[in-house]
Steps between C-alpha positions, in 0.01 A plus 500: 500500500390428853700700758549329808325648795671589848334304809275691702785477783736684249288759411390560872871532622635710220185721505532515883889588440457763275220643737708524767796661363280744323385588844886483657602748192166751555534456905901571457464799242234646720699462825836614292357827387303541898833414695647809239255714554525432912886537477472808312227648758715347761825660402308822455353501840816421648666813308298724595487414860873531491449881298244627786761414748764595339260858429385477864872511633616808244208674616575474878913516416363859322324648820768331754749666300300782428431551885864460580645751186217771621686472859818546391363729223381771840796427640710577245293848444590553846865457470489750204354729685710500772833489254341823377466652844866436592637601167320823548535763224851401391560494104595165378831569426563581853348161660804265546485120428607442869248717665245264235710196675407614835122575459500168348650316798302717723160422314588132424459559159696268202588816325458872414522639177423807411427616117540795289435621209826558238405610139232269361502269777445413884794330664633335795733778605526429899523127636570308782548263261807581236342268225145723541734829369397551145205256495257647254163299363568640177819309463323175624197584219258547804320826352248448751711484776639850315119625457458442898761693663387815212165454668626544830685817373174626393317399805295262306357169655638245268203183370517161663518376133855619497562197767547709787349332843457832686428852343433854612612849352800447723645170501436124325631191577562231238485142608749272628695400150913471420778804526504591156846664652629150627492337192777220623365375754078472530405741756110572599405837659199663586568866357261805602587857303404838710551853386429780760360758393786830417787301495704374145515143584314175518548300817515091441554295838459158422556173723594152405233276434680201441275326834179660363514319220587197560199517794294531200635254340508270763140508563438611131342305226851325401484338860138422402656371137786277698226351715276440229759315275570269840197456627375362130710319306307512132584900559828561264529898547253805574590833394361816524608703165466859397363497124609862472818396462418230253385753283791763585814278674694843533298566803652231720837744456307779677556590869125619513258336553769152548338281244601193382361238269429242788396694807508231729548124488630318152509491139690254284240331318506759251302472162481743192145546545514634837575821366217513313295386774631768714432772266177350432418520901600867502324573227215368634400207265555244718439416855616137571722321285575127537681299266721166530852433381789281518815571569726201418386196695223782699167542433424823669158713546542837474255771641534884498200705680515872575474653853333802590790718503604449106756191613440137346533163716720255301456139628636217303422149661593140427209383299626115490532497878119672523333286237660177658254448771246530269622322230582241726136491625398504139709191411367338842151538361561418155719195596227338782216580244675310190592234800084547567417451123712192497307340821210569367586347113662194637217445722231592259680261232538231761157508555389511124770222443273251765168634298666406185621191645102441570382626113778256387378212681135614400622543121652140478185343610325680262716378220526118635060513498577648153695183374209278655670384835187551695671437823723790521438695809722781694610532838488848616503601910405806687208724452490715203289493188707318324493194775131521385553487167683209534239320732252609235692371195570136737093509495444523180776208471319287701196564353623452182655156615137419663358608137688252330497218726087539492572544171674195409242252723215696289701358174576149656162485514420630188730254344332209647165589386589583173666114477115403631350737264753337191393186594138531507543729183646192332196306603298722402620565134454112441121499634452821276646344204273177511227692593586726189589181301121375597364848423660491159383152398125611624521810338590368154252165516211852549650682241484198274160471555356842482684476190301244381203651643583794304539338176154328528371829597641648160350199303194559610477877466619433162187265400257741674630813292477289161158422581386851576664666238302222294158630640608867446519441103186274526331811615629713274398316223208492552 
């Protein structure tokens, strides 16, 4: 069975086609999994431009607010000091809570309290401050805190790892965190603990540092956070998080040192494996930790990297809103080179379509000299091989046509002289057959005679071998 064959216009387009949207599908796979790899990069850089910021402004938050608690921390020692001087060598049982009321006034100090030891413990027992009377770090669970003032009674300089900003045999300070005594209301001091040397007591002035603090915060890296999230709006929420309470959350219910899960900024796009990643961090396994996740109709990146100082930066940023520019771009490019693609098919098959036109035109003249219609020509303009085809196959035409017509004289004439030639043929066939007719009659009267010249000749050889033979037996007779 014959199958029928697709034009040469057919199998140009559709080849062309499929060409072209082979290249559309490799082009827009290739530029899909580029534009990814760009937005991921992208997204990353962006992270951790906001983390070394965010790093840069703990760092100078930390010696800003270091500076400022080691002034008040010398100041502090010098109010102890001179509390000791004016309480002289008086027991504590003798000091009065209003001659502690006046020293503080006089000193401009928040507070005095003085502590003591009773049994196993070390109590507030003198205080300007009623709520500091009985205040003991062993009923808050701050054994440290307990550990400290024992070191002081032994005239022991007690380790900056217990939290303590300022330290000699004499006196520490801890830093500025909340009255573990004013549980009601949120109250930040800056507390210093002094024991002179001789007497029973520990000395504790301590002065609010409700303005301190919120300096620090105010030029602290939340301020830096709250800019960050206004000044970029793809920013959801940066936190700075303390992954030793991840891995032990009863810390964030300890006075010393005041941790908390999120140190500064935010945290509420919380994940199970964060937890994981935390411990991970402080285990050392990991460094930086990206990963993206949605949370209802948000697609968020997520990014944890550890600081220096054994803190992690949490940033979490709107990964839609980021990848949109470039995804835009991406669909920009795809879109004008499809639109490019399509240019370039409908003008490539608009200019096959007026070649075809041409090989069609060619093609039917071929099939009309075919069927013997030697004056089919084709009329094809411009200047392209095909034009000379054309003016090539209108030559042969025409020299075909010139063929014949010299052709057909050459037989005209031909005809005419074979009508002579029949003529004189005719003639001549009648002179040939009288000549032959003459011929015949001659050639039979001089067969007739050498016949009879024959037959004499026979008779007379006859008679001369009688008489011979006759003389032959004469002889032998004899």
């Amino acid at each position: 069975m014959k199958t029928k064959s697709r034009s040469l216009r057919a199998q140009f387009l559709i080849r062309t086609f499929i060409t072209l949207m082979m290249i559309v599908m490799i082009a827009g796979t290739v530029q899909f999994f580029y534009i990814k790899q760009q937005v991921a990069k992208d997204v990353q850089r962006k992270s951790l431009i906001l983390s070394e910021s965010v790093e840069q402004g703990i760092a100078e938050t930390k010696l800003a607010s270091t500076s400022i608690e080691h002034q008040i921390d010398l100041r502090l020692l010098s109010y102890a000091t001179r509390i000791s001087y004016r309480l002289g060598d008086q027991p504590l049982q003798s000091i009065t809570n209003k001659e502690l009321k006046s020293l503080s006034k006089e000193l401009g100090v928040t507070g005095i309290t003085l502590f003591g030891k009773e049994k196993n413990d070390i109590v507030g027992v003198k205080a300007t401050d009623p709520s500091e009377i009985g205040f003991s770090f062993k009923k808050i669970g701050y054994t440290i805190g307990y550990q400290s003032l024992e070191k002081l009674y032994q005239n022991e300089k007690v380790p900056y790892t217990s939290g303590v900003t300022y330290s000699t045999r004499t006196m520490y300070a801890l830093p500025i965190s909340q009255s573990g005594s004013h549980g009601n209301k949120p109250t930040f001091f800056k507390y210093a603990y002094y024991h002179a040397p001789g007497t029973d007591y520990i000395i504790n002035p301590y002065i609010e540092a409700n303005e301190v603090y919120q300096f620090t915060n105010k030029v602290g890296p939340n301020t830096l956070i709250n800019k960050m999230e206004e000044k970029f709006p793809f920013v959801k929420e940066i936190g700075v998080l303390e992954p030793t309470v991840f891995k032990s959350p009863e810390l964030a219910k300890k006075l010393y040192p005041p941790l908390k899960k999120v140190a500064y900024g935010k945290y509420t796009y919380k994940d199970s494996k964060d937890k994981q990643i935390m411990l991970d961090i402080l285990k050392g396994r990991k460094s930086m930790t990206e990963y993206i996740k949605s949370y209802g109709h948000e697609k968020v990146y997520k990014m944890f990297i550890p600081t220096k100082d054994g803190q992690v930066i949490y940033i979490a940023l709107d990964y839609s809103q980021l990848s949109k520019s470039l995804s835009r771009s991406s669909i920009i490019l795809i879109v004008s080179g499809i639109a490019s693609l399509l240019a370039l098919f409908f003008i490539t098959a608009r200019f096959f379509n007026e070649i075809y036109v041409k090989i069609r035109l060619i093609i039917d003249q071929i099939k009309r000299l075919e069927s013997r219609d030697l004056t089919a020509k084709s009329n094809i303009y411009g200047v392209s091989e095909l034009t000379e085809l054309s003016e090539g196959l209108n030559s042969m035409v025409d020299s075909w046509n010139e063929s014949v017509r010299h052709t057909k004289q050459q037989a005209d004439k031909t005809q005419k002289l074979s009508v002579l030639l029949e003529a004189e043929a005719s003639n001549s066939v009648e002179k040939m057959f009288e000549m032959s007719t003459e011929s015949t009659m001659k050639s039979r009267e001089q067969l007739y005679e050498i016949n009879e010249f024959l037959d004499d000749l026979k008779e007379i050889l006859t008679v001369y071998n009688f008489k011979e033979k006759e003389k032959r037996l004469k002889k032998l007779r004899k």
